[in-house]
Coordinates of N, CA and C and ligand atoms in Angstrom, one line a residue:
M15 N 0.8 -1.2 0.0 CA 0.0 0.0 0.0 C 0.9 1.3 0.0
L16 N 0.5 2.2 -0.9 CA 1.2 3.5 -0.9 C 0.2 4.5 -0.4
L17 N 0.6 5.2 0.6 CA -0.3 6.1 1.3 C 0.3 7.5 1.6
T18 N -0.4 8.6 1.4 CA 0.0 9.9 1.8 C -0.5 10.2 3.2
I19 N 0.5 10.7 4.1 CA 0.1 11.1 5.4 C 0.3 12.6 5.4
P20 N -0.8 13.4 5.4 CA -0.7 14.8 5.3 C -0.3 15.5 6.6
Q21 N 0.4 16.6 6.4 CA 0.7 17.5 7.5 C 1.3 16.8 8.7
V22 N 2.4 16.0 8.5 CA 3.1 15.4 9.6 C 3.8 16.5 10.4
L23 N 4.2 17.6 9.7 CA 4.8 18.7 10.5 C 3.9 19.9 10.4
T24 N 3.9 20.7 11.4 CA 3.2 22.0 11.4 C 4.0 23.0 10.6
P25 N 3.4 24.1 10.2 CA 4.2 25.1 9.5 C 5.3 25.6 10.3
E26 N 5.2 25.8 11.6 CA 6.3 26.2 12.5 C 7.4 25.2 12.5
Q27 N 7.1 23.9 12.6 CA 8.1 22.9 12.6 C 8.8 22.8 11.3
L28 N 8.1 23.0 10.2 CA 8.6 23.0 8.9 C 9.6 24.1 8.7
R29 N 9.2 25.3 9.2 CA 10.1 26.5 9.1 C 11.4 26.2 9.9
H30 N 11.3 25.7 11.1 CA 12.4 25.3 11.9 C 13.4 24.4 11.1
C31 N 12.8 23.3 10.6 CA 13.6 22.3 9.8 C 14.3 23.0 8.7
R32 N 13.6 23.9 7.9 CA 14.2 24.5 6.8 C 15.4 25.4 7.2
E33 N 15.2 26.1 8.3 CA 16.3 27.0 8.8 C 17.6 26.2 9.1
Q34 N 17.3 25.1 9.8 CA 18.4 24.2 10.2 C 19.1 23.6 9.0
L35 N 18.3 23.1 8.0 CA 18.9 22.5 6.9 C 19.7 23.5 6.0
A36 N 19.2 24.7 6.0 CA 19.9 25.8 5.2 C 21.3 26.0 5.7
A37 N 21.5 25.9 7.0 CA 22.8 26.2 7.6 C 23.7 24.9 7.8
A38 N 23.1 23.7 7.4 CA 23.9 22.5 7.7 C 24.9 22.2 6.6
S39 N 25.9 21.4 6.9 CA 26.8 20.9 5.8 C 26.4 19.5 5.4
W40 N 26.5 19.3 4.1 CA 26.0 18.1 3.5 C 27.2 17.2 3.0
V41 N 26.9 15.9 2.9 CA 28.0 15.0 2.4 C 27.4 14.2 1.2
D42 N 28.2 13.5 0.5 CA 27.8 12.6 -0.6 C 26.8 11.5 -0.1
G43 N 25.6 11.4 -0.7 CA 24.6 10.5 -0.3 C 24.9 9.1 -0.4
R44 N 26.0 8.7 -1.0 CA 26.3 7.3 -1.2 C 26.8 6.6 0.1
V45 N 27.0 7.4 1.2 CA 27.4 6.9 2.5 C 26.4 5.8 3.0
T46 N 25.1 6.0 2.7 CA 24.2 5.0 3.3 C 23.6 4.1 2.2
A47 N 24.2 4.1 1.0 CA 23.6 3.2 0.0 C 24.3 1.9 0.0
G48 N 23.6 0.8 -0.4 CA 24.2 -0.5 -0.6 C 25.0 -0.5 -1.9
H49 N 25.6 -1.6 -2.3 CA 26.4 -1.7 -3.5 C 25.7 -1.3 -4.7
Q50 N 24.5 -1.9 -4.9 CA 23.7 -1.5 -6.2 C 23.2 -0.1 -6.1
G51 N 22.7 0.3 -5.0 CA 22.2 1.7 -4.8 C 23.3 2.7 -5.1
A52 N 24.5 2.5 -4.6 CA 25.6 3.5 -4.8 C 25.9 3.8 -6.2
Q53 N 25.6 2.8 -7.1 CA 25.9 3.0 -8.5 C 24.9 3.9 -9.2
V54 N 23.7 4.1 -8.6 CA 22.7 4.9 -9.3 C 22.3 6.1 -8.4
K55 N 23.0 6.3 -7.3 CA 22.6 7.3 -6.4 C 23.5 8.6 -6.6
D56 N 22.8 9.7 -6.7 CA 23.5 11.0 -6.9 C 22.8 12.1 -6.1
N57 N 23.1 12.3 -4.9 CA 22.5 13.3 -4.1 C 23.4 13.6 -2.9
R58 N 22.9 14.5 -2.0 CA 23.7 14.8 -0.8 C 22.8 14.5 0.4
Q59 N 23.5 14.2 1.5 CA 22.8 13.9 2.8 C 23.4 14.6 3.9
L60 N 22.6 14.8 5.0 CA 23.3 15.2 6.3 C 24.0 14.0 6.8
P61 N 25.2 14.2 7.5 CA 25.8 13.0 8.1 C 24.9 12.4 9.2
E62 N 24.9 11.0 9.3 CA 23.9 10.4 10.2 C 24.1 10.8 11.6
N63 N 25.3 11.1 12.0 CA 25.6 11.4 13.4 C 25.7 12.8 13.8
S64 N 25.2 13.7 12.9 CA 25.4 15.1 13.2 C 24.3 15.6 14.2
A65 N 24.5 16.7 14.9 CA 23.6 17.2 15.9 C 22.3 17.6 15.2
V66 N 22.4 18.2 14.0 CA 21.2 18.6 13.3 C 20.3 17.4 12.9
T67 N 21.0 16.4 12.4 CA 20.2 15.1 12.0 C 19.5 14.6 13.2
H68 N 20.1 14.5 14.4 CA 19.5 13.9 15.6 C 18.3 14.8 16.0
A69 N 18.5 16.2 16.1 CA 17.5 17.1 16.6 C 16.3 17.1 15.7
L70 N 16.5 17.2 14.4 CA 15.3 17.2 13.5 C 14.7 15.8 13.4
G71 N 15.5 14.8 13.5 CA 14.9 13.4 13.5 C 14.0 13.2 14.7
D72 N 14.5 13.7 15.8 CA 13.6 13.5 17.0 C 12.3 14.3 16.9
L73 N 12.4 15.5 16.3 CA 11.2 16.3 16.1 C 10.2 15.5 15.2
I74 N 10.7 14.9 14.2 CA 9.8 14.1 13.3 C 9.2 12.9 14.0
L75 N 10.1 12.2 14.7 CA 9.6 11.0 15.4 C 8.6 11.3 16.5
A76 N 8.7 12.5 17.2 CA 7.8 12.9 18.2 C 6.4 13.2 17.5
S77 N 6.5 13.8 16.3 CA 5.2 14.1 15.6 C 4.5 12.8 15.2
L78 N 5.3 11.8 14.7 CA 4.7 10.6 14.2 C 4.1 9.8 15.4
E79 N 4.7 9.9 16.5 CA 4.1 9.1 17.7 C 2.7 9.6 18.0
R80 N 2.4 10.8 17.6 CA 1.0 11.4 17.8 C 0.2 11.4 16.6
N81 N 0.6 10.7 15.5 CA -0.1 10.7 14.3 C -1.0 9.4 14.1
P82 N -2.3 9.5 14.3 CA -3.1 8.3 14.2 C -3.0 7.6 12.9
L83 N -3.0 8.3 11.8 CA -3.0 7.7 10.5 C -1.7 6.9 10.3
F84 N -0.5 7.5 10.7 CA 0.7 6.8 10.6 C 0.7 5.5 11.4
I85 N 0.2 5.6 12.6 CA 0.2 4.4 13.5 C -0.7 3.3 12.9
S86 N -1.9 3.7 12.5 CA -2.9 2.7 11.9 C -2.3 2.1 10.6
A87 N -1.7 2.9 9.8 CA -1.3 2.3 8.5 C 0.0 1.5 8.5
V88 N 0.9 2.0 9.4 CA 2.3 1.4 9.4 C 2.5 0.4 10.6
L89 N 1.7 0.5 11.7 CA 1.8 -0.3 12.8 C 3.3 -0.5 13.2
P90 N 4.0 0.6 13.6 CA 5.4 0.6 13.7 C 5.9 -0.3 15.0
A91 N 6.9 -1.0 14.8 CA 7.6 -1.7 15.9 C 8.9 -0.9 16.2
V92 N 9.7 -0.6 15.2 CA 10.9 0.2 15.4 C 11.1 1.1 14.2
V93 N 11.3 2.4 14.5 CA 11.5 3.4 13.4 C 13.0 3.8 13.4
Y94 N 13.5 3.7 12.2 CA 14.9 4.1 12.0 C 15.1 5.6 12.1
P95 N 16.1 6.1 12.8 CA 16.2 7.6 13.0 C 16.2 8.3 11.6
P96 N 15.3 9.3 11.4 CA 15.2 9.9 10.1 C 16.5 10.5 9.6
L97 N 16.7 10.4 8.3 CA 17.9 11.0 7.6 C 17.3 12.1 6.7
F98 N 18.2 12.9 6.1 CA 17.8 14.0 5.3 C 18.7 14.1 4.0
N99 N 18.0 14.4 2.9 CA 18.7 14.5 1.7 C 18.3 15.7 0.9
R100 N 19.2 16.1 0.0 CA 18.9 17.2 -1.0 C 19.4 16.9 -2.4
Y101 N 18.6 17.3 -3.4 CA 18.9 17.1 -4.8 C 18.9 18.4 -5.5
D102 N 19.9 18.7 -6.3 CA 19.8 19.9 -7.1 C 20.7 19.7 -8.3
G103 N 20.7 20.6 -9.3 CA 21.6 20.5 -10.4 C 21.6 19.2 -11.2
G104 N 20.4 18.7 -11.4 CA 20.3 17.4 -12.2 C 20.5 16.1 -11.4
Q105 N 20.7 16.3 -10.1 CA 20.9 15.1 -9.3 C 19.6 14.2 -9.3
H106 N 19.8 12.9 -9.1 CA 18.7 11.9 -9.1 C 19.2 10.7 -8.4
F107 N 18.2 9.7 -8.3 CA 18.5 8.4 -7.7 C 17.8 7.4 -8.6
G108 N 18.6 6.6 -9.3 CA 18.0 5.7 -10.3 C 17.3 4.5 -9.6
D109 N 16.8 3.6 -10.4 CA 16.0 2.5 -9.9 C 16.7 1.7 -8.9
H110 N 16.1 1.4 -7.8 CA 16.7 0.5 -6.8 C 15.6 0.1 -5.8
I111 N 16.0 -0.9 -5.0 CA 15.2 -1.4 -3.9 C 16.0 -1.2 -2.6
D112 N 15.4 -0.6 -1.6 CA 16.1 -0.3 -0.4 C 16.7 -1.6 0.3
N113 N 17.8 -1.5 1.0 CA 18.3 -2.6 1.7 C 17.3 -3.2 2.7
A114 N 17.3 -4.5 2.8 CA 16.3 -5.2 3.6 C 16.5 -5.1 5.1
V115 N 17.8 -5.0 5.5 CA 18.2 -5.0 6.9 C 19.2 -3.8 7.1
R116 N 18.9 -3.0 8.1 CA 19.9 -1.9 8.4 C 20.3 -2.0 9.9
L117 N 21.5 -1.6 10.1 CA 22.0 -1.5 11.5 C 21.5 -0.2 12.1
L118 N 20.9 -0.3 13.3 CA 20.4 0.9 14.0 C 21.6 1.6 14.6
P119 N 21.9 2.9 14.2 CA 23.1 3.5 14.6 C 23.3 3.5 16.1
G120 N 24.5 3.2 16.5 CA 24.9 3.3 17.9 C 24.4 2.2 18.8
T121 N 23.7 1.2 18.2 CA 23.0 0.2 19.1 C 23.5 -1.2 18.8
G122 N 24.0 -1.5 17.7 CA 24.4 -2.9 17.3 C 23.2 -3.7 16.9
R123 N 22.0 -3.1 17.1 CA 20.7 -3.8 16.7 C 20.4 -3.6 15.3
K124 N 19.7 -4.6 14.7 CA 19.3 -4.5 13.3 C 17.8 -4.4 13.2
I125 N 17.4 -3.6 12.2 CA 15.9 -3.6 11.9 C 15.7 -4.1 10.5
R126 N 14.6 -4.8 10.3 CA 14.1 -5.2 8.9 C 13.3 -4.0 8.4
T127 N 13.6 -3.6 7.2 CA 12.9 -2.4 6.6 C 11.6 -3.0 5.9
D128 N 10.5 -2.8 6.5 CA 9.2 -3.2 5.9 C 8.6 -2.1 5.2
V129 N 8.7 -0.9 5.7 CA 8.0 0.3 5.1 C 9.1 1.4 4.9
S130 N 9.1 2.0 3.7 CA 9.9 3.2 3.4 C 9.1 4.4 3.5
A131 N 9.7 5.5 4.1 CA 8.9 6.8 4.2 C 9.8 7.9 3.7
T132 N 9.1 8.8 3.0 CA 9.7 10.1 2.5 C 8.8 11.2 3.0
L133 N 9.4 12.1 3.7 CA 8.7 13.3 4.2 C 9.3 14.5 3.4
F134 N 8.4 15.1 2.6 CA 8.8 16.2 1.7 C 9.0 17.5 2.5
L135 N 10.1 18.2 2.3 CA 10.5 19.4 3.1 C 10.5 20.6 2.2
A136 N 10.4 20.5 0.9 CA 10.4 21.6 0.0 C 9.0 21.6 -0.7
E137 N 8.5 22.8 -1.0 CA 7.2 22.8 -1.7 C 7.4 22.4 -3.2
P138 N 6.4 21.8 -3.8 CA 6.5 21.3 -5.1 C 6.9 22.4 -6.2
D139 N 6.5 23.6 -5.9 CA 6.8 24.7 -6.9 C 8.2 25.3 -6.6
E140 N 9.0 24.7 -5.7 CA 10.3 25.2 -5.4 C 11.4 24.5 -6.3
Y141 N 10.9 23.4 -7.0 CA 11.9 22.7 -7.8 C 11.2 22.0 -8.9
E142 N 11.9 21.7 -10.0 CA 11.4 21.0 -11.1 C 11.9 19.6 -11.1
G143 N 11.1 18.6 -11.6 CA 11.5 17.2 -11.5 C 11.4 16.7 -10.0
G144 N 12.3 15.7 -9.7 CA 12.4 15.3 -8.3 C 11.2 14.4 -7.8
E145 N 10.4 14.0 -8.8 CA 9.3 13.1 -8.4 C 9.8 11.8 -7.9
L146 N 9.2 11.2 -6.8 CA 9.5 9.9 -6.4 C 8.6 8.9 -7.2
L147 N 9.2 8.0 -7.9 CA 8.4 7.0 -8.7 C 8.4 5.7 -8.0
V148 N 7.3 5.2 -7.6 CA 7.2 3.9 -6.9 C 6.5 2.9 -7.7
E149 N 7.0 1.8 -8.0 CA 6.4 0.8 -8.9 C 5.7 -0.3 -8.0
D150 N 4.5 -0.7 -8.4 CA 3.9 -1.9 -7.9 C 3.2 -2.6 -9.0
T151 N 2.3 -3.6 -8.7 CA 1.8 -4.4 -9.7 C 0.8 -3.6 -10.6
Y152 N 0.4 -2.4 -10.2 CA -0.5 -1.6 -11.0 C 0.3 -0.5 -11.8
G153 N 1.6 -0.6 -11.8 CA 2.4 0.4 -12.5 C 3.2 1.3 -11.6
A154 N 3.6 2.4 -12.2 CA 4.5 3.4 -11.5 C 3.6 4.5 -11.0
H155 N 3.8 4.9 -9.7 CA 3.1 6.0 -9.1 C 4.1 7.1 -8.9
S156 N 3.7 8.3 -9.3 CA 4.5 9.5 -9.2 C 4.1 10.3 -8.0
V157 N 5.0 10.6 -7.1 CA 4.7 11.2 -5.8 C 5.5 12.5 -5.7
K158 N 4.9 13.6 -5.5 CA 5.5 14.9 -5.3 C 4.6 15.7 -4.4
L159 N 4.9 15.7 -3.1 CA 3.9 16.2 -2.1 C 4.2 17.6 -1.6
A160 N 3.2 18.2 -1.0 CA 3.4 19.5 -0.3 C 4.4 19.3 0.8
A161 N 5.2 20.4 1.1 CA 6.1 20.3 2.2 C 5.4 20.0 3.5
G162 N 5.9 19.1 4.3 CA 5.3 18.7 5.5 C 4.5 17.4 5.4
D163 N 4.1 17.0 4.1 CA 3.4 15.7 3.9 C 4.4 14.6 3.7
M164 N 3.9 13.4 4.0 CA 4.8 12.2 3.9 C 4.2 11.1 3.1
V165 N 4.9 10.3 2.4 CA 4.4 9.1 1.7 C 5.1 7.9 2.4
V166 N 4.3 6.9 2.6 CA 4.8 5.6 3.0 C 4.5 4.5 2.0
Y167 N 5.4 3.6 1.7 CA 5.2 2.5 0.7 C 6.0 1.3 1.1
P168 N 5.6 0.1 0.6 CA 6.4 -1.1 1.0 C 7.8 -0.9 0.6
A169 N 8.7 -1.2 1.5 CA 10.2 -1.1 1.2 C 10.6 -2.1 0.2
S170 N 9.8 -3.1 -0.1 CA 10.1 -4.0 -1.2 C 10.0 -3.5 -2.6
S171 N 9.5 -2.3 -2.7 CA 9.1 -1.7 -4.0 C 10.3 -1.2 -4.7
L172 N 10.4 -1.4 -6.1 CA 11.3 -0.7 -6.9 C 10.9 0.8 -7.0
H173 N 11.9 1.7 -6.8 CA 11.6 3.1 -6.9 C 12.8 3.9 -7.3
R174 N 12.5 5.2 -7.7 CA 13.6 6.1 -8.1 C 13.2 7.5 -7.8
V175 N 14.1 8.4 -7.9 CA 13.8 9.9 -7.8 C 14.3 10.5 -9.1
N176 N 13.4 11.1 -9.8 CA 13.7 11.8 -11.1 C 14.7 12.9 -10.9
P177 N 15.5 13.2 -11.9 CA 16.5 14.3 -11.8 C 15.8 15.6 -11.4
V178 N 16.4 16.4 -10.5 CA 15.9 17.7 -10.1 C 16.6 18.7 -11.1
T179 N 15.9 19.3 -12.0 CA 16.5 20.1 -13.1 C 16.5 21.5 -12.7
K180 N 15.8 21.9 -11.7 CA 15.8 23.4 -11.3 C 15.4 23.4 -9.8
G181 N 16.0 24.3 -9.0 CA 15.7 24.5 -7.6 C 16.3 23.3 -6.8
V182 N 15.8 23.2 -5.6 CA 16.4 22.2 -4.6 C 15.2 21.4 -4.0
R183 N 15.4 20.1 -4.0 CA 14.4 19.2 -3.4 C 15.0 18.7 -2.0
L184 N 14.3 19.0 -1.0 CA 14.7 18.6 0.4 C 13.7 17.6 0.9
A185 N 14.2 16.6 1.6 CA 13.3 15.6 2.1 C 14.0 14.9 3.3
S186 N 13.2 14.3 4.1 CA 13.7 13.4 5.1 C 13.2 12.0 4.7
F187 N 14.0 11.0 5.0 CA 13.7 9.6 4.6 C 14.1 8.7 5.7
F188 N 13.3 7.6 5.8 CA 13.7 6.6 6.9 C 12.9 5.3 6.6
W189 N 13.1 4.3 7.4 CA 12.4 3.1 7.3 C 11.8 2.7 8.6
V190 N 10.8 1.7 8.5 CA 10.1 1.3 9.7 C 10.1 -0.3 9.7
Q191 N 10.4 -0.9 10.8 CA 10.1 -2.3 10.9 C 8.7 -2.3 11.6
S192 N 7.8 -2.9 10.8 CA 6.4 -2.9 11.3 C 6.1 -4.2 12.2
M193 N 5.1 -4.1 13.0 CA 4.7 -5.3 13.8 C 4.1 -6.3 12.8
I194 N 3.7 -5.8 11.6 CA 3.2 -6.7 10.6 C 4.1 -6.7 9.4
R195 N 4.8 -7.8 9.2 CA 5.8 -7.8 8.2 C 5.2 -7.8 6.8
D196 N 4.1 -8.4 6.6 CA 3.5 -8.6 5.2 C 2.7 -7.4 4.8
D197 N 2.9 -6.8 3.7 CA 2.2 -5.6 3.3 C 0.7 -5.9 3.1
A198 N 0.3 -7.1 2.6 CA -1.1 -7.4 2.4 C -1.8 -7.5 3.7
Q199 N -1.2 -8.1 4.7 CA -1.8 -8.2 6.0 C -2.0 -6.9 6.7
R200 N -0.9 -6.0 6.5 CA -0.9 -4.7 7.1 C -2.0 -3.8 6.5
T201 N -2.2 -4.0 5.1 CA -3.2 -3.2 4.4 C -4.6 -3.6 4.9
L202 N -4.8 -4.9 5.1 CA -6.1 -5.5 5.5 C -6.4 -4.9 6.9
L203 N -5.4 -4.9 7.8 CA -5.6 -4.4 9.2 C -6.0 -2.9 9.1
F204 N -5.3 -2.1 8.2 CA -5.5 -0.7 8.1 C -7.0 -0.4 7.6
D205 N -7.4 -1.2 6.6 CA -8.7 -1.1 6.0 C -9.8 -1.4 7.1
L206 N -9.5 -2.4 7.9 CA -10.5 -2.8 9.0 C -10.5 -1.7 10.0
D207 N -9.4 -1.2 10.4 CA -9.3 -0.2 11.5 C -10.0 1.1 11.0
T208 N -9.8 1.5 9.7 CA -10.5 2.7 9.1 C -12.0 2.5 9.2
A209 N -12.5 1.3 8.8 CA -13.9 1.1 8.7 C -14.5 1.1 10.1
I210 N -13.8 0.5 11.1 CA -14.3 0.5 12.5 C -14.4 2.0 13.0
Q211 N -13.4 2.8 12.7 CA -13.4 4.2 13.2 C -14.6 4.9 12.5
R212 N -14.9 4.6 11.3 CA -16.1 5.3 10.6 C -17.3 4.8 11.3
L213 N -17.5 3.5 11.5 CA -18.7 3.0 12.2 C -18.9 3.6 13.6
N214 N -17.7 3.8 14.3 CA -17.8 4.4 15.6 C -18.4 5.8 15.5
Q215 N -18.0 6.5 14.5 CA -18.5 7.9 14.4 C -19.9 8.0 13.9
S216 N -20.4 6.9 13.2 CA -21.7 7.0 12.7 C -22.8 6.3 13.6
G217 N -22.4 6.0 14.8 CA -23.3 5.4 15.8 C -23.9 4.1 15.3
A218 N -23.0 3.2 14.8 CA -23.4 1.9 14.4 C -23.7 1.0 15.6
D219 N -24.3 -0.2 15.3 CA -24.7 -1.2 16.3 C -23.5 -1.5 17.2
A220 N -23.7 -1.3 18.5 CA -22.6 -1.4 19.5 C -22.1 -2.8 19.6
R221 N -23.0 -3.8 19.6 CA -22.5 -5.2 19.7 C -21.7 -5.6 18.5
A222 N -22.1 -5.2 17.3 CA -21.4 -5.5 16.1 C -20.0 -4.8 16.1
L223 N -20.0 -3.6 16.7 CA -18.7 -2.9 16.8 C -17.7 -3.6 17.7
V224 N -18.2 -4.1 18.8 CA -17.4 -4.9 19.7 C -16.8 -6.1 19.0
Q225 N -17.6 -6.8 18.3 CA -17.2 -8.0 17.6 C -16.1 -7.6 16.5
L226 N -16.4 -6.6 15.8 CA -15.4 -6.2 14.7 C -14.1 -5.7 15.3
T227 N -14.2 -4.9 16.4 CA -13.0 -4.4 17.1 C -12.2 -5.6 17.6
G228 N -12.9 -6.6 18.2 CA -12.3 -7.8 18.7 C -11.6 -8.5 17.6
S229 N -12.2 -8.6 16.4 CA -11.6 -9.4 15.3 C -10.3 -8.6 14.9
Y230 N -10.3 -7.3 14.9 CA -9.1 -6.5 14.5 C -8.0 -6.9 15.5
H231 N -8.3 -6.9 16.8 CA -7.2 -7.1 17.7 C -6.8 -8.6 17.7
N232 N -7.7 -9.5 17.4 CA -7.3 -10.9 17.3 C -6.5 -11.2 16.1
L233 N -6.7 -10.5 15.0 CA -5.9 -10.6 13.8 C -4.5 -10.1 14.1
L234 N -4.5 -8.9 14.8 CA -3.2 -8.3 15.2 C -2.4 -9.2 16.1
R235 N -3.1 -9.8 17.0 CA -2.4 -10.8 17.9 C -1.9 -12.0 17.2
M236 N -2.6 -12.4 16.2 CA -2.2 -13.6 15.4 C -1.0 -13.3 14.5
W237 N -0.9 -12.1 14.0 CA 0.1 -11.8 13.0 C 1.3 -11.0 13.5
S238 N 1.2 -10.3 14.6 CA 2.2 -9.3 15.0 C 3.5 -10.0 15.5
E239 N 4.6 -9.3 15.2 CA 5.9 -9.7 15.7 C 6.4 -8.5 16.4
L240 N 6.9 -8.7 17.7 CA 7.4 -7.5 18.4 C 8.9 -7.6 18.7
Ligands
NI9 NI1 15.4 4.2 -1.8

């Protein structure tokens, strides 16, 4: 499932991020790419261990902890500390699939990347090109969102970032190990949860709602890995 999560950051948070990123120093983006990715990757990133990366990453994680749509759709177990990239002057990232397993910085622990996330930090009219193209069985989906909005999609997807031919594309990106490893199961739980919430708001039959909610939790119990 590919899903947009609107307004992850408030305008004030976005302004703060942009100020910090404007003053930060950037390095070659290939530092976090795998062997195949490094051959097609051409962008810049903030160093993983810089103070700005940590501070802005914490701000994003704190927002996501309070975001019901993110929690319902992704069912996060472990979130990788957010990273930041920028593309300009024709930079791009060719076709690739993200690494399946990543080392959590400073912990020695590994996470499995089930869901990939891109949080857009520049407005679409600030740059030309730079679309994120994500392929699934229904074809390629082009994603270019308002600043502060985020897209989540299965980390197993082939994807790329088109060349940025004018202006600067700024984004945060990270991965999530979900409690539900399988995208189809995770999508089913999201649909069920969304329907239950709608029924709750429309004053539906209370006993039926208890049964449905129970089925949701029993499926989550059956499938979740913690
Ligand atoms: Ni990628």
